[in-house]
Coordinates of C-alpha atoms and ligand atoms in Angstrom, one line a residue:
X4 CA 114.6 222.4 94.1
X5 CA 111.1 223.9 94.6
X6 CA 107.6 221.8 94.8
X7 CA 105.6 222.7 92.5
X8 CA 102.9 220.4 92.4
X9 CA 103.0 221.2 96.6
X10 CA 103.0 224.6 95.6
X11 CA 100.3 224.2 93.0
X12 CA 97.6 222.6 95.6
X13 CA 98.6 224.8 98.6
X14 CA 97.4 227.5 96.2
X15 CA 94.1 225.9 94.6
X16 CA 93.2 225.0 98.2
X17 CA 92.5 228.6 99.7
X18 CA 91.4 230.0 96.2
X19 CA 89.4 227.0 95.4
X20 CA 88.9 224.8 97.6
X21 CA 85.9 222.7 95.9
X22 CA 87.6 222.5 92.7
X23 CA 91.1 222.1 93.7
X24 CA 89.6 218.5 95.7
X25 CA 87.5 218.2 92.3
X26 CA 90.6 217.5 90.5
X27 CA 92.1 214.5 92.0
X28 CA 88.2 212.8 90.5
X29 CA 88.5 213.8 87.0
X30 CA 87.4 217.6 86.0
X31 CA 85.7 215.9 83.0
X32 CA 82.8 215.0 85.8
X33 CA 82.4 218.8 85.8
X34 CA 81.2 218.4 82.6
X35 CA 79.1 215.5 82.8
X36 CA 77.2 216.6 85.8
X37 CA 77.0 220.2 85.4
X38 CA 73.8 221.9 86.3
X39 CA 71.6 224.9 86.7
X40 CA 68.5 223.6 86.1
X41 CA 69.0 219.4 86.4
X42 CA 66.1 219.3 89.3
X43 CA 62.1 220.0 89.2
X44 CA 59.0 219.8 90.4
X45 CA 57.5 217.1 88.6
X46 CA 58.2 213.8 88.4
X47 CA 61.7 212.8 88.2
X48 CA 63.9 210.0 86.9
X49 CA 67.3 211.6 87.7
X50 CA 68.2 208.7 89.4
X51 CA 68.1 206.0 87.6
X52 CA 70.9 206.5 85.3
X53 CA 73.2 206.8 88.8
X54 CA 71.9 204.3 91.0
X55 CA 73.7 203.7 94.3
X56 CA 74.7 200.2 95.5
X57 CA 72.6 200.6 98.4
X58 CA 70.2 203.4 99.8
X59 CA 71.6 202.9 103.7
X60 CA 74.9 204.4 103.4
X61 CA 75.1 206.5 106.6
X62 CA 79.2 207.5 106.0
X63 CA 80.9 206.4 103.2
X64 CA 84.0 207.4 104.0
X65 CA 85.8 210.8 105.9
X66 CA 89.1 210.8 103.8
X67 CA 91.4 213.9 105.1
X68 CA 92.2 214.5 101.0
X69 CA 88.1 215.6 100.9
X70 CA 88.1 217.7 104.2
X71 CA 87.7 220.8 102.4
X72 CA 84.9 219.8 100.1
X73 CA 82.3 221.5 102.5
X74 CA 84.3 222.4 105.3
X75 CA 83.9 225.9 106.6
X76 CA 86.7 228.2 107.6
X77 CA 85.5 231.8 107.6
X78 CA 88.3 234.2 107.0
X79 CA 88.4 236.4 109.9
X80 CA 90.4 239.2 108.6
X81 CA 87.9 239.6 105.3
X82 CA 84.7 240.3 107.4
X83 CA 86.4 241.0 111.2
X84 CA 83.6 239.4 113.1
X85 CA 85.0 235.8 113.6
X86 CA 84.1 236.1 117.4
X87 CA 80.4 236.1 116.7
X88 CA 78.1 233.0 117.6
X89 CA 76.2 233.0 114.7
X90 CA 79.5 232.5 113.0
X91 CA 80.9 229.8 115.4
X92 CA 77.6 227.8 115.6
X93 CA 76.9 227.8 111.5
X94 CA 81.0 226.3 111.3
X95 CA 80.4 223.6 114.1
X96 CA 76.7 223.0 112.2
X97 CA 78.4 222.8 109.0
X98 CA 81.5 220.8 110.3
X99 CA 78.8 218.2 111.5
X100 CA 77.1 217.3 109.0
X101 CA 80.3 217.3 106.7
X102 CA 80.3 213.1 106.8
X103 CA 76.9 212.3 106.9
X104 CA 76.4 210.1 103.8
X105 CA 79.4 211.3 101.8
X106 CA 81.1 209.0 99.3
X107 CA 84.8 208.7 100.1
X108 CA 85.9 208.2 96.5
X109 CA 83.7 211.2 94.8
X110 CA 83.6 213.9 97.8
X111 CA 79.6 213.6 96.9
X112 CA 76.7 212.9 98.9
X113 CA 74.0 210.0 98.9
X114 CA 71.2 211.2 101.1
X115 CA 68.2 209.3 100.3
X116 CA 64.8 209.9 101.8
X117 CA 64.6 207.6 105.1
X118 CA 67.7 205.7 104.3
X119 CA 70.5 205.8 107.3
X120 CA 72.2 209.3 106.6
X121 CA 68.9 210.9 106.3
X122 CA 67.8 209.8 109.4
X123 CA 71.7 210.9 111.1
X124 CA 70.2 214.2 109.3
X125 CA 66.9 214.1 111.2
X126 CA 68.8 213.5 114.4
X127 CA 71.1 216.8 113.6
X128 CA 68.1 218.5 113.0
X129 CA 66.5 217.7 116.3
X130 CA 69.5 218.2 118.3
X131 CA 69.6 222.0 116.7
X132 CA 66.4 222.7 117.3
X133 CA 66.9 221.5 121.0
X134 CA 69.9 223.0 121.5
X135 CA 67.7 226.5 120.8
X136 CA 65.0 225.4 122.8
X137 CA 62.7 225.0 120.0
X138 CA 60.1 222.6 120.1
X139 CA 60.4 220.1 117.3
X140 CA 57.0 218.4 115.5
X141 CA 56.7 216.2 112.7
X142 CA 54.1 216.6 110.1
X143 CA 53.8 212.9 110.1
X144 CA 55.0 213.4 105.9
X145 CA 58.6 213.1 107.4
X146 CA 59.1 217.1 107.5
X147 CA 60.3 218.8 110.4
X148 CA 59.5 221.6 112.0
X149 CA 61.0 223.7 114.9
X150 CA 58.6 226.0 116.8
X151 CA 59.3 228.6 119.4
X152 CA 59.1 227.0 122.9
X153 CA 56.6 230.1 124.0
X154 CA 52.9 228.3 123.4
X155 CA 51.6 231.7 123.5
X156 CA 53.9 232.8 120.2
X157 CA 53.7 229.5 118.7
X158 CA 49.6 229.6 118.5
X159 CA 49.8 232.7 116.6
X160 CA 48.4 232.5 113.2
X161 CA 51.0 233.9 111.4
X162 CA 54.2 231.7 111.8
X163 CA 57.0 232.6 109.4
X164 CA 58.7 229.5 107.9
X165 CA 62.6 229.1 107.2
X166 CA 64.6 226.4 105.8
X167 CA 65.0 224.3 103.0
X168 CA 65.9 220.5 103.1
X169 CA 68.8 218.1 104.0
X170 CA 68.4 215.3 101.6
X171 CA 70.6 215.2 98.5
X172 CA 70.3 213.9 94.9
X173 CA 72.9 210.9 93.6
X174 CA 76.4 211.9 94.5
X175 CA 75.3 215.2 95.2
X176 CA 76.8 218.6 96.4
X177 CA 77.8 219.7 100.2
X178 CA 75.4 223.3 99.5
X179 CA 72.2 222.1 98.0
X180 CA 69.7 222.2 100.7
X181 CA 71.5 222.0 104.1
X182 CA 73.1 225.7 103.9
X183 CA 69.4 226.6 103.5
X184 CA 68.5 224.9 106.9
X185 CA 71.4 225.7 108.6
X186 CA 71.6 229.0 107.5
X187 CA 67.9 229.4 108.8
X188 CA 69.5 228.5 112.6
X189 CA 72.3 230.1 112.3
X190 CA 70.2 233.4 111.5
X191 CA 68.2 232.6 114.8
X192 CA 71.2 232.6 116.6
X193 CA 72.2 236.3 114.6
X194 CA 69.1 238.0 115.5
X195 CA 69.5 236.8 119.0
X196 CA 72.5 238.6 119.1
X197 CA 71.1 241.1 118.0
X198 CA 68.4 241.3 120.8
X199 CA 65.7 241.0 117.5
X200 CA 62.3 241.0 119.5
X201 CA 60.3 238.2 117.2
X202 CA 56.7 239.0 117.2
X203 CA 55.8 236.8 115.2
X204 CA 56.9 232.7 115.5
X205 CA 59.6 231.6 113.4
X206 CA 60.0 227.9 112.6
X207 CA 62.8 226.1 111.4
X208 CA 61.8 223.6 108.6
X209 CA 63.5 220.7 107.3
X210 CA 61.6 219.5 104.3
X211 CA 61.5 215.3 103.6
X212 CA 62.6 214.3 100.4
X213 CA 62.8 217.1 98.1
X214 CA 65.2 215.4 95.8
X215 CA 63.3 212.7 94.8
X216 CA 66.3 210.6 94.5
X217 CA 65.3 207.5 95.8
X218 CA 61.3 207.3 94.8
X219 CA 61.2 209.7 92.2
X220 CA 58.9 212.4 92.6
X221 CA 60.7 215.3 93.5
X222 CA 59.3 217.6 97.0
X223 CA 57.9 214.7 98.1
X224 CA 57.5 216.5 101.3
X225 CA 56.0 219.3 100.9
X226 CA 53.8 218.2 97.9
X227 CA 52.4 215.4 100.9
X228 CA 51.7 218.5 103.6
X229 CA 50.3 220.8 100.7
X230 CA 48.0 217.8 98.9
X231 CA 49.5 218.6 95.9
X232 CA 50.5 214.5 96.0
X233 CA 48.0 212.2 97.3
X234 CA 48.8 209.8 99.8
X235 CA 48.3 206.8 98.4
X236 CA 50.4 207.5 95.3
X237 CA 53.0 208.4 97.5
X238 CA 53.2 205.9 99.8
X239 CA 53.0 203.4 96.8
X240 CA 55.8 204.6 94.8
X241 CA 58.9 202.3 94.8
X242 CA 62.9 202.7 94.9
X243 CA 65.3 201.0 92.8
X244 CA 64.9 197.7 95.2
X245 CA 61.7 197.8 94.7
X246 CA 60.5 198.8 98.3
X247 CA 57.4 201.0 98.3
X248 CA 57.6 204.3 100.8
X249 CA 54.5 202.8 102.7
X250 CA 57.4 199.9 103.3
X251 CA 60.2 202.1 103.8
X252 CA 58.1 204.1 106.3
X253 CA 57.0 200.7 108.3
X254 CA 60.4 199.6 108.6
X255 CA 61.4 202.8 110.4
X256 CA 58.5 202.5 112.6
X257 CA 56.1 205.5 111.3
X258 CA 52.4 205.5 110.9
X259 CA 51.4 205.5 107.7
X260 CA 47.9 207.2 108.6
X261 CA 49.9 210.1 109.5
X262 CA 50.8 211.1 105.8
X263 CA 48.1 213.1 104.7
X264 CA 47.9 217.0 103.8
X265 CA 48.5 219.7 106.7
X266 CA 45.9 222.4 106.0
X267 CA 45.9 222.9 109.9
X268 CA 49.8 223.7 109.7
X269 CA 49.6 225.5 106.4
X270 CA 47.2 228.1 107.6
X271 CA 49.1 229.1 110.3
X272 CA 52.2 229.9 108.0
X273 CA 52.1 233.7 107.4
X274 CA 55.4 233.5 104.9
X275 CA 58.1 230.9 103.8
X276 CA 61.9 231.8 102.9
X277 CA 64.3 229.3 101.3
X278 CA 67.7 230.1 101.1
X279 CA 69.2 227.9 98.4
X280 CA 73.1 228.1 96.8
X281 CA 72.3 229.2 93.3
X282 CA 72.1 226.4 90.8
X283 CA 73.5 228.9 87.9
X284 CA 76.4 231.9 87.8
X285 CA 74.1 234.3 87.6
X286 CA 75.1 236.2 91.1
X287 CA 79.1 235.4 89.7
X288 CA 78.4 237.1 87.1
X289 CA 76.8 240.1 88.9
X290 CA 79.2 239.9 91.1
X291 CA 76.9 239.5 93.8
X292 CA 77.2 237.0 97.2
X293 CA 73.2 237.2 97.7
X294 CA 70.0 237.3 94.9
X295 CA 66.6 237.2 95.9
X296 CA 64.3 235.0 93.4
X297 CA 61.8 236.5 91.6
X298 CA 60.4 233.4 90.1
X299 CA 60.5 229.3 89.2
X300 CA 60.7 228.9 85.4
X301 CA 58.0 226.7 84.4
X302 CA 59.4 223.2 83.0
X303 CA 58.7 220.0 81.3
X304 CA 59.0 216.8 80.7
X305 CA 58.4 214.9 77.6
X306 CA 58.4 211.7 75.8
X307 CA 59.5 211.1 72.6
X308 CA 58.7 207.9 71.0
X309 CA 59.9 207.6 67.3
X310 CA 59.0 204.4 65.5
X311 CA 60.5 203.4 62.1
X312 CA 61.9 199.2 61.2
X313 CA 64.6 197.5 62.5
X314 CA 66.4 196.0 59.4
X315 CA 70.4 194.8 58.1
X316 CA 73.0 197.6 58.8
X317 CA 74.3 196.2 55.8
X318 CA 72.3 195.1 53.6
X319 CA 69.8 198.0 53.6
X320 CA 70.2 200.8 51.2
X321 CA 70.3 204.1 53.0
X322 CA 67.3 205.7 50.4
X323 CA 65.3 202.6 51.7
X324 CA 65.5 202.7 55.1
X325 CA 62.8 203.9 57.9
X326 CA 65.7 204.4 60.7
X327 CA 63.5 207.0 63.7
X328 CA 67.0 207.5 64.5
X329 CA 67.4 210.0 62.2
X330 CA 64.2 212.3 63.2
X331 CA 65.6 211.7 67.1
X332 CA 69.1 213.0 66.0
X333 CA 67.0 216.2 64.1
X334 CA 65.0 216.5 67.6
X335 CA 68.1 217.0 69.6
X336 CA 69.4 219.4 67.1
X337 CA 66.4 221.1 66.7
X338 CA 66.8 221.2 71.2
X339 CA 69.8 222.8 71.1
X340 CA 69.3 225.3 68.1
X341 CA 65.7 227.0 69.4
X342 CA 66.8 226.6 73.1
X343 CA 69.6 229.1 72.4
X344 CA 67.7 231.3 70.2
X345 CA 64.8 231.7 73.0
X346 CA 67.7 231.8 76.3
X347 CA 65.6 228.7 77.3
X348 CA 67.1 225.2 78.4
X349 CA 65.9 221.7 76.2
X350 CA 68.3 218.8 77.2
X351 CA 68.0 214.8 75.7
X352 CA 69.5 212.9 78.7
X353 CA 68.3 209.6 78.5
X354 CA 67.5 207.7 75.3
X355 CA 66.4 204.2 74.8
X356 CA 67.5 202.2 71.5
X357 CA 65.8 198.7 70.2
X358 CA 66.4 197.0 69.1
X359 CA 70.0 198.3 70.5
X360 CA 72.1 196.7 68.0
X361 CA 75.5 197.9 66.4
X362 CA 74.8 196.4 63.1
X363 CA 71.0 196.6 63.1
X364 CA 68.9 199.9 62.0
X365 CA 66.8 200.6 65.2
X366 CA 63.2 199.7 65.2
X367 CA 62.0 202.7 67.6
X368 CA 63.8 205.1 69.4
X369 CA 62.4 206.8 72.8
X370 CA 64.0 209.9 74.4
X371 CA 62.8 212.4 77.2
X372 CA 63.3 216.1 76.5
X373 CA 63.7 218.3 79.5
X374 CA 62.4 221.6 78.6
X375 CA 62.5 224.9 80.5
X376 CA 61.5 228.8 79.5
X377 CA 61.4 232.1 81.3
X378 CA 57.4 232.1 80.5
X379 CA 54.9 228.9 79.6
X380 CA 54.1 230.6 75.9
X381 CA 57.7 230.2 75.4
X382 CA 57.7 226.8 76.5
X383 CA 55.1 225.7 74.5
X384 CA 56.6 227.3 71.4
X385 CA 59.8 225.4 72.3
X386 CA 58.9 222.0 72.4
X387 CA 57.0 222.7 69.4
X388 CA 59.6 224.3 67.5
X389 CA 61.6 221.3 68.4
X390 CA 58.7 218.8 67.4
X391 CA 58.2 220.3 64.1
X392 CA 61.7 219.8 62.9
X393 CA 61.8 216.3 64.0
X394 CA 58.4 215.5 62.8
X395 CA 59.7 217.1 58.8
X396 CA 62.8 214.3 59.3
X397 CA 59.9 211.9 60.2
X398 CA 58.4 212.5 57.2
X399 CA 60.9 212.1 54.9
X400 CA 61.7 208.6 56.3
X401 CA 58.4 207.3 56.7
X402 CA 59.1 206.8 60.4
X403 CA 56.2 208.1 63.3
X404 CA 56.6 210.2 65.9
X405 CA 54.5 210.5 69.8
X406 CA 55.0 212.9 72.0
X407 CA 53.6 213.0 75.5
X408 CA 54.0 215.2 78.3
X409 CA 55.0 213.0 81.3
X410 CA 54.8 215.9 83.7
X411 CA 54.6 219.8 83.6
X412 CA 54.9 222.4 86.1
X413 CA 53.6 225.8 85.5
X414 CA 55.7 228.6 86.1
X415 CA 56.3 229.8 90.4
X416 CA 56.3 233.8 91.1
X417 CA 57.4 234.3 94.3
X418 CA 55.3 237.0 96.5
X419 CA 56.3 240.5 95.1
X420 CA 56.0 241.9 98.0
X421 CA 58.4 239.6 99.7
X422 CA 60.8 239.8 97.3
X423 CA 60.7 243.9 96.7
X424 CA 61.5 243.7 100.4
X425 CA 63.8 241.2 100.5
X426 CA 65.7 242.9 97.7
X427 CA 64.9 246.4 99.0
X428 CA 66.6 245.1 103.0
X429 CA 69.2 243.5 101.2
X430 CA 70.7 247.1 99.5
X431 CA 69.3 246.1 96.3
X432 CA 70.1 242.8 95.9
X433 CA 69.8 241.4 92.4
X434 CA 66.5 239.6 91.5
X435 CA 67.1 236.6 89.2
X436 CA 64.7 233.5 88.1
X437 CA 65.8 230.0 88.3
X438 CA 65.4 227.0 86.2
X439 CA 65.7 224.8 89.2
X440 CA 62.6 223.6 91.5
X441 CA 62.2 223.8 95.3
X442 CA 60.1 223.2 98.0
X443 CA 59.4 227.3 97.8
X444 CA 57.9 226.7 94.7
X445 CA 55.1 223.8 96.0
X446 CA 54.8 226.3 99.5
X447 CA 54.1 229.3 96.8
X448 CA 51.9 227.1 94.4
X449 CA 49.7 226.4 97.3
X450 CA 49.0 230.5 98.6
X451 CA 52.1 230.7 101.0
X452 CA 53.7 234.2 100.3
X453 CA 57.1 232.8 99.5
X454 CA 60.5 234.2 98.8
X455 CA 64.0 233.2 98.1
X456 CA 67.3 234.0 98.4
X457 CA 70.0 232.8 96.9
X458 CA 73.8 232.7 97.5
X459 CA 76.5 232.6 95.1
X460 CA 77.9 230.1 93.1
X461 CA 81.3 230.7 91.9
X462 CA 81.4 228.0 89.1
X463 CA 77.2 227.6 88.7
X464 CA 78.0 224.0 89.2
X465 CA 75.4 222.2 91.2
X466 CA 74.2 218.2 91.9
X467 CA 77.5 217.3 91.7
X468 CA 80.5 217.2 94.3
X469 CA 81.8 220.2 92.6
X470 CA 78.8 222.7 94.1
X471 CA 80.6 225.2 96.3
X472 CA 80.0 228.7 97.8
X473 CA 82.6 230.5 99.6
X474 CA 82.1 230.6 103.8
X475 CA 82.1 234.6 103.4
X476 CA 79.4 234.0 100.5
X477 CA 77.5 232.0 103.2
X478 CA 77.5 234.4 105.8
X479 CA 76.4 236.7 103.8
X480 CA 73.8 234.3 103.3
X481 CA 72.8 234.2 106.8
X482 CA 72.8 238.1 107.4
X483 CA 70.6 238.7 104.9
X484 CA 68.3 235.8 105.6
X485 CA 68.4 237.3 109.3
X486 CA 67.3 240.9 107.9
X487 CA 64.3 239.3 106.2
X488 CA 63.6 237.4 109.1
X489 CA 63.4 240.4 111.2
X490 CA 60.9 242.2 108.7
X491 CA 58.7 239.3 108.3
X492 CA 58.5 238.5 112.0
X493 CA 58.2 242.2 112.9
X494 CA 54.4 242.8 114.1
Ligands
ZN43 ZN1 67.7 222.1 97.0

């Protein structure tokens, strides 16, 4: 008799190796968690509806059933140059950091800012950066930075930045972040094997915190070095336990004084690249392995309070009722009906109910619209598109309606230049937006010439343990990160 539930995974495993582990959790949490766009620049509450049980979680768990989740193993015979360092040393980097804070049961990572894993993380990072003979600083935010050893090329003015970050959202993906960073070494390693003379310095950067998972602003990091968040604020924002970051920071033995904006760093930053694994299909669909950005769709996030009077499910007559249910439930229509027609994104993911009974007509209603557009006008005209419709239910019920922007973040074009020569280097590469923030996008806000690239994502699925990109993808990744290198460090 033949096997053919053997058969069946033997198969999914080499064609799909993220998805075929995906299944023994559930493919519904596909669903759930899907997203292109389910992280930005402002503040963030992404995870409070998924809190962890604790925020020091250094392993949760190396079960041989999840090995493949973001396990590397180039194919030799589909790019012939298995045998090259770059390749070995981004497999072993990869194959490292592999356990560091992942869940057992869910494949997914929990990499908070400063909790165990992320400081396991800080320890990788170091170790890379030594192993190169970089010199390794800390901005004193918690970002780190790995400088050519050569004073003389490290005091130049013009350092060109690389990397991304290694901290994760809530039972987050393998790809999100650390392929940026070690992508970023393993393209040091390329263009030394290439003999690439570097005129200019390059420095490996791990950003702190960019997920905002456990304080909640997201790009904590770099905000801190840039001054776009002040110090104070950040050091007095609090986790789920209630521990401020000032606290957090203490316990690990940091100086507080030493958070507090970079401008000496910063101006010595000629460029910044980020290569990120796409948050969307839009390189699957072009059937492309590497995308250059061309811009950070500007995003929102609002609060909707509708008010109307609790009263008897029962008892109450439907034509006398003031339920703001009714003008929420036209609001998320009204989301999903003008977000289509305007190829933007508008998503209700967190509502609050009182008073939250089964048989009781609520008394108020507050929800938080996430909305994202290619362009602010269009932004604008969404959330007022969706407004309008839910203010007309409103009316008709007698019930009132707020709205008030919690945070916005205008839109992020990356430096043309950079990115006609990233794309130009890269044999025309595709150039595609993103709904998704990034540390790029605070570095570009604040007069770095930034760029991106991105690298496919078969399924689009990111934030979730089902984010994947193939290991040929990857290297893709880090040739073409290594060609803009070369341009942008060229004197
Ligand atoms: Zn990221």
């Amino acid at each position: 008799m033949p096997e053919p539930v053997a058969i069946l995974v033997a198969v999914e495993q080499e064609e799909r190796p993220a998805l075929a582990e995906s299944c023994a959790g559930g493919v519904d949490r596909v669903l759930e968690q899907s997203v292109h766009d389910a992280r930005m620049n402002g503040v963030i509450a992404v995870g409070a509806n998924h809190p962890p049980s604790t925020y020091d979680i250094a392993e949760l768990g190396h079960g041989a059933s999840l090995r493949h989740h973001g396990s590397m193993d180039p194919q030799p015979e589909t790019h012939g140059q298995s045998g090259r360092a770059h390749e070995r040393e981004f497999v072993r980097m990869w194959d490292e950091l592999e356990p560091i804070g992942r869940d057992r049961s869910t494949g997914g990572y929990h990499r908070y800012a400063w909790s165990d894993a992320d400081l396991l993380l800080r320890e990788w990072f170091a170790g890379e950066a030594a192993a190169r003979g970089l010199e390794l600083t800390d901005d004193g935010n918690g970002n780190q930075l790995a400088w050519p050893a050569d004073a003389e090329l490290a005091g130049r003015g013009d350092a060109v930045l690389v990397g991304s970050h290694l901290d994760s959202v809530p039972d987050g993906g393998a790809y999100d972040g650390p392929l940026g960073v070690v992508s970023a070494f393993a393209a040091l390693d390329l263009l030394a094997e290439r003999g690439v003379r570097l005129d200019r310095p390059v420095v490996v950067a791990g950003f702190s915190d960019e997920e905002g998972s456990r304080f909640g602003i997201a790009c904590a990091g770099s905000r801190l070095m840039t001054g776009s968040l002040a110090p104070d604020a950040a050091l007095g924002m609090r986790d789920r336990d209630g521990l401020s970051l000032a606290e957090v920071l203490s316990a690990r033995g940091r100086d507080l004084a030493a958070v507090r904006p970079r401008p000496d760093i910063l101006d010595r930053v000629s460029a910044f690249v980020e290569l990120h694994v796409e948050q969307g299909r839009g390189l699957a669909d072009m059937d492309a392995a590497v995308g250059v950005a061309s811009a950070i769709w500007p995003h929102g996030r609002f609060r909707l309070d509708f008010t109307g009077e609790a009263n008897h499910a029962g008892t109450t007559l439907m034509q006398d009722r003031r339920d703001p249910m009714l003008a929420f439930a036209a609001a998320v229509l009204a989301a999903d009906e003008h977000a289509r027609e305007a190829g933007a994104r508008a998503t209700f993911g967190r509502v609050e109910v009182l008073p939250g009974g089964t048989n009781a007509i609520p008394s108020s209603v507050r929800a938080w619209l996430d909305a994202r557009a290619p362009d602010e006008a269009s932004l604008v005209a969404l959330v007022e598109a969706i407004t309008l419709q839910a203010r007309g239910m409103s009316r008709r019920d007698g019930t009132g309606l707020d709205v008030t922007p919690e945070s916005v973040s205008a839109a992020v074009s990356f430096d043309t230049a950079l990115r006609d020569a990233a794309a130009a280097l890269l044999g025309g590469a595709p150039v595609l937006p993103t709904g998704a923030g990034h540390d790029a996008g605070v570095l570009s806000q604040h007069g770095v010439p930034t760029g991106m690239l991105f690298v496919r994502n078969p399924t689009g699925v990111s934030h979730s343990p089902y984010e994947h990109a193939d290991p040929d993808d990857c290297l893709a990744g880090v040739r073409a990160l290594a060609d803009v290198l070369a341009h942008l460090a060229a004197a």
